[in-house]
């Protein structure tokens, strides 16, 4: 793809990242506010998550009619999804459709990774440098770098000497990986692993899954969309948009307003059975208290564990898969196609690395602490991401007086609403830590943040305001609010969760996303705008 020429090195706004967030932010700044704006993107194309995560089985777990932009009816009407949960290639095509339809690519510089950003207080400009030496200045710096864009590759000794091939699911080779006839080792059983394992098992000679954390999963029941459902979607743009804006997690379905204990046990089982057969994330919506009350959660957890034992024929394997150490949905709840069934295949085996941790990667495979060696041709790391803070910290952002974001966040991310940090004027973060982000259907959270930032910049320009930044005391209050919101749920009980940063050695353990729900969050953001951007310092 041709690189857009940078006619100017000075822009009103610089956006980092060309996924769902960056594309919409560019459209708003350029086409609605008339600003000069540039997007810098490390990848060679648009799509973000859906550009990078090309592993077999990659698909979304939000339902297609909710996993898209809704800000434009024309854009919504001009696209038709094929499946309940579209696969990565289709979502990538969708984001290219959006970028082309809105003519965005001419203002995106691809293969361009931001490696430094410094606030120049005298000039009130951000000075940004990229990996290829470009230097760009912008009044507003907006990070659209995603919550899950920095691959977390565990530092196993010996990996460099492995003579087979190794891949991380979040950096999947564009030419694909040929598993046929290969002995494959698979590390990681989160949402990604649960999607990829059944597909890789179909062609690998043998697949060995190394499981540290057993996980719940509910069948996705993915299927092509029926003509009737497509018709419903095409006729109901406004209703779908309203629905995703009225639910706590931005999904187009609501959570039932009943406790797990409002119904007798037999009825509860019937309701779980119906939800299991319907499939998808709606399982979580069966009762309103699944994430608030441990006893209620246990009823769902026990139901899923009993399903695992029914599906998996080998009792020892079923035991390992059902030995789950956290409440249901306290980690990102996966949905699957034949995940547990895959362990009935003769070419699949499960190793519990809680019992015997991975000691090292050897030249020819992998060794566990009990002295066992597994000969492997390919190792797949589905080990997730340095989530939420990783991509932000890697940009080496320095604010006023040279204060780096890494210093400001040494004890964990501190900000106001996930949007702004004191000492970093005119820096806005789309779906930053402290916002609902990964606990929601993300296009909804992204549209809300992009529109809030756009409104804020418009407000500043109309009133001649040069700078906006969070007040330190607002950050203190917000950090407390984020902690209280998490503590009101069972989410912090998943001690090994990436929501807490626990998957990255040395990362401060702080519950990062705001768990108070999208509706409440949106009303907080709107309310402080009505109060003249309460909690922010604005200066001329
Ligand atoms: C496998 C997978 C499945 C998912 N499924 C769902 C789902 O079903 N529902 C849901 O709501 N969410 C899902 N998500 C979350 C998903 O990340 C969001 O839905 C959404 O795609 C995020 O868009 P974004 O633009 O904010 O970030 P991203 O899509 O992550 O895009 C960020 C972009 O920023 C670029 N970037 C980062 N740092 C730099 C830098 N320093 N310089 C230049 N460019 C940089 C990256 O290259 C990337 O292209 C999934 C995530 C993964 C990984």
Coordinates of C-alpha atoms and ligand atoms in Angstrom, one line a residue:
X1 CA 0.0 0.0 0.0
X2 CA 1.3 3.5 -0.8
X3 CA 2.3 5.6 2.1
X4 CA 0.3 8.8 2.2
X5 CA 2.7 11.7 1.9
X6 CA 2.9 13.9 4.9
X7 CA 2.6 17.3 3.3
X8 CA 2.8 18.9 6.6
X9 CA 4.6 17.9 9.8
X10 CA 2.2 19.9 12.0
X11 CA -1.3 18.7 12.6
X12 CA -4.2 19.7 14.7
X13 CA -4.5 16.1 15.9
X14 CA -2.4 13.0 15.8
X15 CA -4.2 9.7 16.3
X16 CA -2.2 6.5 17.1
X17 CA -3.7 3.3 15.8
X18 CA -6.1 2.4 12.9
X19 CA -8.5 -0.1 14.5
X20 CA -12.1 0.6 15.4
X21 CA -11.0 3.5 17.6
X22 CA -8.6 5.3 15.3
X23 CA -10.8 5.1 12.2
X24 CA -13.8 6.7 13.9
X25 CA -11.6 9.3 15.6
X26 CA -10.1 10.3 12.3
X27 CA -13.5 10.6 10.7
X28 CA -14.8 12.8 13.6
X29 CA -11.8 15.1 13.7
X30 CA -11.3 15.5 10.0
X31 CA -14.9 15.3 8.6
X32 CA -16.9 16.7 11.5
X33 CA -14.6 19.3 13.0
X34 CA -12.6 20.1 9.9
X35 CA -9.3 19.6 11.6
X36 CA -6.1 18.5 10.0
X37 CA -5.5 15.0 11.4
X38 CA -3.1 12.1 10.8
X39 CA -3.2 8.5 12.0
X40 CA 0.0 6.6 12.6
X41 CA -0.4 2.8 12.5
X42 CA 2.3 0.2 13.1
X43 CA 0.6 -2.4 10.9
X44 CA 0.5 -2.3 7.1
X45 CA -3.3 -1.9 7.0
X46 CA -6.3 -0.9 8.9
X47 CA -8.2 -3.2 11.4
X48 CA -6.1 -3.2 14.6
X49 CA -7.1 -6.4 16.4
X50 CA -8.5 -7.9 13.2
X51 CA -5.4 -7.0 11.2
X52 CA -3.0 -8.8 13.7
X53 CA -5.1 -11.7 15.1
X54 CA -5.2 -14.0 12.1
X55 CA -5.0 -17.3 13.9
X56 CA -7.2 -20.3 12.9
X57 CA -10.7 -19.9 14.5
X58 CA -10.3 -16.1 15.2
X59 CA -13.7 -14.5 15.4
X60 CA -15.6 -12.1 17.7
X61 CA -17.7 -13.2 20.6
X62 CA -20.0 -10.2 20.4
X63 CA -22.9 -10.9 18.0
X64 CA -22.3 -9.4 14.6
X65 CA -25.2 -6.9 14.6
X66 CA -23.8 -5.4 17.8
X67 CA -20.1 -5.6 16.8
X68 CA -20.0 -2.7 14.4
X69 CA -20.3 1.0 14.3
X70 CA -23.8 2.4 14.7
X71 CA -23.0 6.2 14.4
X72 CA -24.0 6.2 10.7
X73 CA -27.2 4.5 9.4
X74 CA -25.8 4.6 5.9
X75 CA -22.6 2.8 7.0
X76 CA -24.7 0.3 9.0
X77 CA -27.1 -0.3 6.1
X78 CA -24.3 -0.7 3.6
X79 CA -22.9 -3.8 5.2
X80 CA -24.4 -7.2 5.8
X81 CA -22.8 -9.8 8.2
X82 CA -22.8 -13.4 7.2
X83 CA -22.7 -15.1 10.5
X84 CA -23.8 -14.7 14.1
X85 CA -20.1 -14.4 15.1
X86 CA -18.1 -13.3 12.0
X87 CA -14.5 -14.6 11.6
X88 CA -11.4 -12.4 11.5
X89 CA -11.3 -12.1 7.6
X90 CA -14.9 -10.8 7.5
X91 CA -14.3 -8.3 10.3
X92 CA -11.2 -7.1 8.6
X93 CA -13.1 -6.7 5.3
X94 CA -15.7 -4.7 7.3
X95 CA -13.1 -2.3 8.7
X96 CA -11.6 -1.8 5.2
X97 CA -15.2 -1.1 3.9
X98 CA -15.6 1.6 6.6
X99 CA -12.1 3.1 5.9
X100 CA -12.8 3.1 2.1
X101 CA -16.4 4.4 2.4
X102 CA -15.2 7.3 4.6
X103 CA -12.0 7.8 2.5
X104 CA -9.9 7.5 5.6
X105 CA -6.7 5.8 4.3
X106 CA -5.3 8.9 2.6
X107 CA -4.7 10.3 6.2
X108 CA -3.2 7.1 7.7
X109 CA 0.5 6.4 7.6
X110 CA 1.0 2.7 7.8
X111 CA 4.1 0.8 9.0
X112 CA 4.7 3.7 11.3
X113 CA 5.1 2.9 14.9
X114 CA 5.2 5.7 17.5
X115 CA 8.2 5.3 19.6
X116 CA 8.2 8.6 21.5
X117 CA 5.9 11.5 22.3
X118 CA 6.9 14.5 24.3
X119 CA 4.8 17.5 25.4
X120 CA 6.4 20.8 24.5
X121 CA 5.0 23.1 27.0
X122 CA 6.3 26.4 25.5
X123 CA 4.7 25.7 22.2
X124 CA 1.8 23.6 23.6
X125 CA 2.4 20.9 21.0
X126 CA 3.0 17.2 21.2
X127 CA 6.2 16.2 19.4
X128 CA 5.9 12.7 18.2
X129 CA 8.6 10.4 16.7
X130 CA 8.2 7.2 14.8
X131 CA 10.3 4.1 14.2
X132 CA 11.3 5.4 10.8
X133 CA 12.5 8.7 12.0
X134 CA 9.5 10.9 11.1
X135 CA 8.9 13.8 13.5
X136 CA 5.4 15.2 13.7
X137 CA 3.8 17.9 15.9
X138 CA 0.2 18.0 16.9
X139 CA -1.9 20.1 19.3
X140 CA -3.9 17.0 20.4
X141 CA -2.5 13.5 20.8
X142 CA -5.1 10.8 20.9
X143 CA -4.2 7.2 21.6
X144 CA -6.3 4.6 19.8
X145 CA -3.8 1.9 20.5
X146 CA -6.3 -0.7 21.8
X147 CA -6.4 -2.6 25.0
X148 CA -5.1 -5.8 23.5
X149 CA -2.5 -5.0 21.0
X150 CA 0.8 -5.7 22.7
X151 CA 1.5 -9.4 22.5
X152 CA 2.7 -11.0 25.8
X153 CA 5.3 -13.7 25.0
X154 CA 6.4 -15.5 28.1
X155 CA 10.1 -15.4 28.8
X156 CA 10.8 -19.1 28.8
X157 CA 14.5 -20.0 28.8
X158 CA 15.6 -21.6 25.6
X159 CA 13.0 -20.1 23.2
X160 CA 15.7 -18.6 21.0
X161 CA 17.2 -22.0 20.5
X162 CA 14.0 -23.8 19.5
X163 CA 14.6 -25.3 16.1
X164 CA 10.9 -25.6 15.2
X165 CA 8.6 -22.7 14.5
X166 CA 6.9 -20.6 17.2
X167 CA 4.1 -18.1 16.8
X168 CA 2.0 -15.8 19.0
X169 CA -1.7 -15.6 18.1
X170 CA -1.7 -11.8 18.2
X171 CA 1.1 -11.6 15.6
X172 CA 0.0 -14.3 13.3
X173 CA 1.9 -14.7 10.0
X174 CA -0.1 -13.4 7.1
X175 CA 0.8 -16.4 5.0
X176 CA -0.7 -18.7 7.7
X177 CA 0.9 -21.7 9.5
X178 CA 0.7 -25.2 8.1
X179 CA 0.0 -27.6 11.0
X180 CA -0.6 -30.7 8.8
X181 CA 1.4 -33.6 10.0
X182 CA 3.0 -31.5 12.8
X183 CA 3.4 -32.0 16.5
X184 CA 2.0 -28.8 18.0
X185 CA 2.4 -27.5 21.5
X186 CA -0.3 -25.0 22.5
X187 CA 0.2 -22.7 25.5
X188 CA -2.8 -20.6 26.7
X189 CA -6.4 -21.5 27.3
X190 CA -8.1 -18.1 27.4
X191 CA -10.6 -16.9 24.8
X192 CA -8.1 -17.2 22.0
X193 CA -6.9 -20.7 22.9
X194 CA -10.4 -21.9 23.2
X195 CA -11.1 -20.6 19.6
X196 CA -7.9 -21.9 18.0
X197 CA -7.4 -25.3 19.7
X198 CA -10.4 -27.1 18.0
X199 CA -9.4 -25.8 14.5
X200 CA -5.7 -26.6 14.8
X201 CA -6.5 -30.1 16.1
X202 CA -8.2 -30.8 12.8
X203 CA -4.9 -30.8 10.9
X204 CA -2.1 -31.3 13.4
X205 CA -0.6 -34.8 13.8
X206 CA -0.7 -34.3 17.5
X207 CA -1.8 -31.3 19.6
X208 CA -0.6 -31.0 23.2
X209 CA -2.3 -28.3 25.2
X210 CA -0.4 -27.0 28.1
X211 CA -3.0 -25.7 30.6
X212 CA -2.2 -23.5 33.5
X213 CA -5.7 -22.1 34.1
X214 CA -8.7 -24.2 33.4
X215 CA -11.5 -22.1 32.0
X216 CA -15.2 -22.0 31.5
X217 CA -16.7 -21.9 28.1
X218 CA -20.2 -21.9 26.6
X219 CA -21.0 -23.0 23.1
X220 CA -21.1 -20.1 20.7
X221 CA -23.7 -21.9 18.5
X222 CA -22.3 -19.9 15.6
X223 CA -24.3 -20.2 12.4
X224 CA -25.0 -18.3 9.2
X225 CA -27.5 -15.5 9.8
X226 CA -31.0 -16.4 8.5
X227 CA -32.7 -14.2 5.9
X228 CA -35.2 -13.3 8.6
X229 CA -32.6 -12.1 11.0
X230 CA -30.7 -10.1 8.3
X231 CA -34.0 -8.5 7.5
X232 CA -34.6 -7.6 11.2
X233 CA -31.1 -6.1 11.4
X234 CA -31.5 -4.0 8.2
X235 CA -34.8 -2.7 9.5
X236 CA -33.8 -2.0 13.0
X237 CA -30.7 0.2 13.0
X238 CA -32.1 2.6 15.5
X239 CA -33.5 -0.1 17.9
X240 CA -30.2 -2.0 17.9
X241 CA -28.3 1.2 18.6
X242 CA -30.6 2.1 21.4
X243 CA -30.3 -1.4 22.8
X244 CA -26.5 -1.4 22.9
X245 CA -26.7 2.0 24.6
X246 CA -29.1 0.9 27.3
X247 CA -27.3 -2.2 28.6
X248 CA -24.5 -2.3 31.2
X249 CA -22.1 -4.1 28.9
X250 CA -23.0 -2.5 25.6
X251 CA -24.4 -5.8 24.2
X252 CA -27.7 -5.8 22.2
X253 CA -29.3 -8.0 24.9
X254 CA -30.2 -7.2 28.4
X255 CA -29.5 -9.1 31.6
X256 CA -32.6 -10.8 33.1
X257 CA -33.9 -9.0 36.2
X258 CA -34.0 -12.0 38.5
X259 CA -31.7 -13.6 41.0
X260 CA -30.5 -17.1 40.6
X261 CA -32.3 -17.8 43.8
X262 CA -35.7 -16.3 42.7
X263 CA -36.4 -19.7 41.0
X264 CA -36.3 -23.2 42.4
X265 CA -33.2 -25.3 41.6
X266 CA -35.0 -27.4 38.9
X267 CA -36.2 -24.3 37.1
X268 CA -32.7 -22.8 37.4
X269 CA -31.2 -25.8 35.6
X270 CA -33.9 -25.5 32.9
X271 CA -32.9 -21.9 32.4
X272 CA -29.2 -22.7 32.2
X273 CA -29.9 -25.5 29.8
X274 CA -31.9 -23.2 27.6
X275 CA -29.1 -20.6 27.7
X276 CA -26.5 -23.3 26.9
X277 CA -28.5 -24.4 23.9
X278 CA -29.0 -20.8 22.7
X279 CA -25.3 -20.3 23.2
X280 CA -23.0 -17.2 23.4
X281 CA -22.4 -14.5 25.9
X282 CA -26.1 -14.4 26.7
X283 CA -25.5 -17.3 29.1
X284 CA -24.1 -14.7 31.5
X285 CA -27.4 -12.8 31.3
X286 CA -29.5 -15.6 32.7
X287 CA -29.5 -14.0 36.2
X288 CA -28.6 -10.5 37.3
X289 CA -26.5 -11.6 40.3
X290 CA -24.0 -14.0 38.6
X291 CA -21.2 -11.4 38.9
X292 CA -22.3 -10.0 42.2
X293 CA -23.0 -13.0 44.5
X294 CA -20.6 -15.9 44.8
X295 CA -23.4 -18.4 45.7
X296 CA -25.4 -17.4 42.6
X297 CA -22.2 -17.6 40.5
X298 CA -21.6 -21.1 41.9
X299 CA -24.8 -22.3 40.4
X300 CA -23.6 -21.3 36.9
X301 CA -20.1 -22.5 37.5
X302 CA -21.4 -25.9 38.7
X303 CA -23.7 -26.2 35.6
X304 CA -20.8 -25.6 33.2
X305 CA -18.5 -27.9 35.1
X306 CA -21.2 -30.7 34.9
X307 CA -21.3 -30.0 31.1
X308 CA -17.6 -30.4 30.8
X309 CA -17.8 -33.8 32.6
X310 CA -20.6 -34.9 30.3
X311 CA -18.8 -33.9 27.1
X312 CA -15.2 -35.0 27.9
X313 CA -15.0 -38.8 27.9
X314 CA -11.7 -39.4 29.7
X315 CA -12.4 -38.7 33.4
X316 CA -8.9 -37.6 34.2
X317 CA -8.9 -35.0 31.3
X318 CA -12.4 -33.8 32.4
X319 CA -11.1 -33.4 35.9
X320 CA -8.3 -31.1 34.7
X321 CA -10.6 -29.1 32.5
X322 CA -13.2 -28.7 35.3
X323 CA -10.7 -27.8 38.0
X324 CA -11.4 -24.0 37.6
X325 CA -10.0 -21.7 40.2
X326 CA -12.2 -18.6 39.6
X327 CA -15.9 -17.7 39.5
X328 CA -17.6 -17.9 36.1
X329 CA -17.1 -14.7 34.0
X330 CA -14.6 -13.3 36.5
X331 CA -12.2 -13.7 33.6
X332 CA -13.2 -12.8 30.1
X333 CA -15.9 -15.5 29.5
X334 CA -15.0 -17.5 26.3
X335 CA -17.5 -19.0 23.9
X336 CA -16.5 -21.8 21.6
X337 CA -17.2 -24.2 18.8
X338 CA -16.4 -27.8 20.0
X339 CA -13.7 -26.8 22.5
X340 CA -14.4 -29.5 25.2
X341 CA -15.3 -32.0 22.4
X342 CA -11.8 -31.6 21.0
X343 CA -10.3 -33.4 24.0
X344 CA -12.1 -36.5 22.9
X345 CA -9.9 -36.7 19.8
X346 CA -7.1 -39.2 19.7
X347 CA -4.6 -36.6 18.5
X348 CA -5.1 -34.2 21.4
X349 CA -3.7 -34.4 24.9
X350 CA -3.9 -32.0 27.9
X351 CA -1.0 -31.3 30.3
X352 CA -1.7 -29.6 33.6
X353 CA 1.2 -27.2 34.0
X354 CA 0.0 -26.1 37.4
X355 CA 1.2 -29.5 38.6
X356 CA 4.4 -29.5 36.6
X357 CA 5.2 -26.0 35.2
X358 CA 6.9 -25.4 32.0
X359 CA 10.6 -25.3 32.8
X360 CA 12.2 -24.5 29.5
X361 CA 11.8 -24.6 25.7
X362 CA 14.4 -27.0 24.4
X363 CA 15.9 -27.3 20.9
X364 CA 13.3 -29.9 20.0
X365 CA 10.3 -29.1 22.2
X366 CA 9.4 -28.3 25.7
X367 CA 10.3 -29.5 29.1
X368 CA 8.2 -29.5 32.3
X369 CA 9.4 -29.5 35.9
X370 CA 8.7 -33.2 36.4
X371 CA 11.4 -33.9 33.8
X372 CA 9.1 -34.8 31.0
X373 CA 10.0 -33.6 27.5
X374 CA 7.5 -33.0 24.7
X375 CA 8.9 -33.2 21.2
X376 CA 7.3 -30.4 19.1
X377 CA 7.5 -29.0 15.6
X378 CA 5.5 -25.8 16.3
X379 CA 4.7 -24.0 19.5
X380 CA 1.7 -21.6 19.6
X381 CA 1.6 -19.0 22.3
X382 CA -2.0 -17.9 23.0
X383 CA -0.7 -16.1 26.0
X384 CA -2.6 -12.9 25.5
X385 CA -1.4 -9.3 25.8
X386 CA 0.2 -6.8 28.1
X387 CA -3.3 -5.5 28.3
X388 CA -4.5 -2.0 28.6
X389 CA -1.4 -0.2 29.8
X390 CA 1.2 -2.1 27.6
X391 CA 0.6 -0.3 24.3
X392 CA 0.4 3.1 26.1
X393 CA 3.6 2.7 28.1
X394 CA 5.6 1.4 25.1
X395 CA 5.1 4.8 23.3
X396 CA 7.4 6.5 25.8
X397 CA 5.1 9.3 26.5
X398 CA 6.5 12.3 28.4
X399 CA 4.3 15.1 29.7
X400 CA 5.0 18.3 31.5
X401 CA 8.5 18.7 32.9
X402 CA 9.5 15.4 31.3
X403 CA 7.3 13.3 33.6
X404 CA 6.9 10.0 31.8
X405 CA 3.7 8.0 31.8
X406 CA 5.7 5.1 33.2
X407 CA 6.7 7.2 36.2
X408 CA 3.2 8.5 36.6
X409 CA 1.8 5.0 36.5
X410 CA 4.5 3.2 38.5
X411 CA 2.0 1.9 41.0
X412 CA -0.6 1.2 38.3
X413 CA -2.6 3.3 35.9
X414 CA -4.0 6.5 37.5
X415 CA -6.2 8.7 35.4
X416 CA -9.6 10.4 35.2
X417 CA -12.3 8.4 33.5
X418 CA -9.7 6.4 31.6
X419 CA -9.5 9.5 29.4
X420 CA -6.8 11.9 30.7
X421 CA -3.8 12.1 33.0
X422 CA -2.7 15.1 35.1
X423 CA 0.6 16.5 33.7
X424 CA -0.2 15.3 30.1
X425 CA -2.3 18.2 28.6
X426 CA -4.3 17.5 25.5
X427 CA -3.5 13.8 25.6
X428 CA -6.7 11.7 25.3
X429 CA -6.8 7.9 25.6
X430 CA -9.6 6.0 23.8
X431 CA -10.6 3.1 26.1
X432 CA -7.8 3.7 28.5
X433 CA -7.5 1.8 31.8
X434 CA -10.2 3.1 34.2
X435 CA -12.9 3.1 31.5
X436 CA -15.4 0.2 30.9
X437 CA -13.6 -0.9 27.7
X438 CA -12.9 -4.7 27.8
X439 CA -15.8 -5.3 30.1
X440 CA -18.2 -4.2 27.3
X441 CA -19.0 -4.8 23.7
X442 CA -16.1 -2.6 22.6
X443 CA -17.5 -0.7 19.6
X444 CA -20.0 0.8 21.9
X445 CA -17.4 2.0 24.4
X446 CA -15.2 3.2 21.5
X447 CA -18.0 5.3 19.9
X448 CA -18.7 6.8 23.3
X449 CA -15.1 7.8 23.9
X450 CA -14.5 9.1 20.4
X451 CA -17.6 11.2 20.6
X452 CA -16.7 12.5 24.0
X453 CA -13.2 13.5 22.9
X454 CA -14.5 15.1 19.7
X455 CA -17.0 17.1 21.7
X456 CA -14.3 18.2 24.1
X457 CA -12.0 19.4 21.4
X458 CA -14.9 21.2 19.7
X459 CA -15.7 22.9 23.0
X460 CA -12.0 24.0 23.4
X461 CA -11.8 25.4 19.9
X462 CA -15.0 27.3 20.2
X463 CA -13.9 28.9 23.4
X464 CA -10.2 29.5 22.6
X465 CA -9.1 27.0 25.3
X466 CA -5.6 25.9 24.6
X467 CA -5.2 23.0 27.2
X468 CA -7.2 20.5 29.0
X469 CA -5.9 18.0 31.5
X470 CA -7.2 15.9 34.4
X471 CA -6.9 17.5 37.9
X472 CA -4.9 15.3 40.3
X473 CA -7.7 15.2 42.8
X474 CA -10.2 14.0 40.1
X475 CA -7.8 11.1 39.4
X476 CA -7.7 10.2 43.1
X477 CA -11.4 10.1 43.2
X478 CA -11.7 8.1 40.0
X479 CA -9.2 5.5 41.0
X480 CA -11.3 5.0 44.2
X481 CA -14.4 4.8 42.1
X482 CA -12.8 2.1 39.8
X483 CA -11.7 0.1 42.8
X484 CA -15.1 0.3 44.5
X485 CA -16.9 -0.7 41.3
X486 CA -14.6 -3.8 41.0
X487 CA -15.0 -4.7 44.6
X488 CA -18.8 -4.7 44.2
X489 CA -18.3 -7.6 41.8
X490 CA -16.6 -11.0 41.8
X491 CA -14.2 -9.9 39.1
X492 CA -11.1 -9.4 41.5
X493 CA -11.5 -13.0 42.6
X494 CA -9.8 -14.1 39.4
X495 CA -6.4 -13.5 40.8
X496 CA -4.6 -14.6 37.6
X497 CA -6.6 -12.4 35.3
X498 CA -5.2 -10.0 32.8
X499 CA -7.8 -7.5 34.0
X500 CA -5.5 -7.3 37.0
X501 CA -2.3 -7.4 35.0
X502 CA -1.4 -10.7 36.6
X503 CA -0.3 -12.3 33.3
X504 CA 2.7 -10.1 33.0
X505 CA 5.5 -10.6 35.5
X506 CA 6.3 -7.4 37.4
X507 CA 3.2 -5.6 36.3
X508 CA 1.4 -3.8 39.2
X509 CA -1.7 -5.7 40.3
X510 CA -4.5 -3.2 39.9
X511 CA -8.0 -3.9 38.6
X512 CA -7.9 -1.8 35.4
X513 CA -11.3 -1.6 33.7
X514 CA -14.2 0.3 35.2
X515 CA -16.8 -2.3 36.3
X516 CA -19.7 0.0 37.0
X517 CA -21.2 -0.5 33.6
X518 CA -21.5 1.4 30.4
X519 CA -24.7 3.2 31.2
X520 CA -23.5 4.6 34.5
X521 CA -20.1 5.5 32.9
X522 CA -21.7 7.4 30.0
X523 CA -23.9 9.4 32.3
X524 CA -20.9 10.3 34.5
X525 CA -19.1 11.6 31.4
X526 CA -22.1 13.5 30.1
X527 CA -22.8 15.0 33.5
X528 CA -19.4 16.5 34.0
X529 CA -19.6 18.0 30.5
X530 CA -22.8 19.7 31.5
X531 CA -21.0 21.0 34.6
X532 CA -18.3 22.7 32.4
X533 CA -15.8 19.8 32.3
X534 CA -15.8 19.3 36.0
X535 CA -12.7 17.7 37.2
X536 CA -10.5 18.9 34.4
X537 CA -8.3 21.9 34.3
X538 CA -8.9 24.1 31.2
X539 CA -6.6 27.0 30.3
X540 CA -6.4 29.6 27.6
Ligands
LIG1 C1 -8.9 -12.2 19.4 C2 -9.7 -11.1 19.9 C3 -11.1 -11.1 19.8 C4 -11.8 -10.1 20.3 N1 -13.2 -10.2 20.3 C5 -14.0 -9.1 20.7 C6 -15.4 -9.2 20.7 O1 -16.0 -10.2 20.3 N2 -16.1 -8.2 21.2 C7 -15.5 -7.1 21.7 O2 -16.1 -6.1 22.1 N3 -14.1 -7.0 21.7 C8 -13.4 -8.0 21.2 N4 -12.0 -7.9 21.2 C9 -11.4 -6.6 21.7 C10 -11.0 -5.7 20.5 O3 -9.6 -5.4 20.7 C11 -11.9 -4.5 20.3 O4 -13.2 -5.0 20.1 C12 -11.5 -3.6 19.2 O5 -11.1 -4.2 18.0 C13 -10.4 -2.6 19.6 O6 -10.3 -1.6 18.7 P1 -9.2 -0.5 18.9 O7 -9.1 0.3 17.6 O8 -9.5 0.3 20.1 O9 -7.8 -1.2 19.2 P2 -7.0 -2.2 18.2 O10 -8.0 -2.9 17.3 O11 -6.2 -3.0 19.1 O12 -6.1 -1.3 17.4 C14 -5.0 -0.6 17.9 C15 -4.0 -0.3 16.8 O13 -3.0 0.5 17.3 C16 -1.8 0.2 16.7 N5 -0.7 0.6 17.6 C17 -0.5 0.3 18.9 N6 0.6 0.9 19.4 C18 1.1 1.7 18.4 C19 2.2 2.5 18.2 N7 3.0 2.8 19.2 N8 2.4 3.2 17.0 C20 1.5 2.9 16.0 N9 0.5 2.1 16.1 C21 0.2 1.5 17.2 C22 -1.8 -1.3 16.6 O14 -1.0 -1.8 15.6 C23 -3.3 -1.6 16.3 O15 -3.5 -1.7 14.9 C24 -11.2 -8.9 20.8 C25 -9.8 -8.9 20.9 C26 -9.1 -9.9 20.5 C27 -7.6 -9.8 20.6

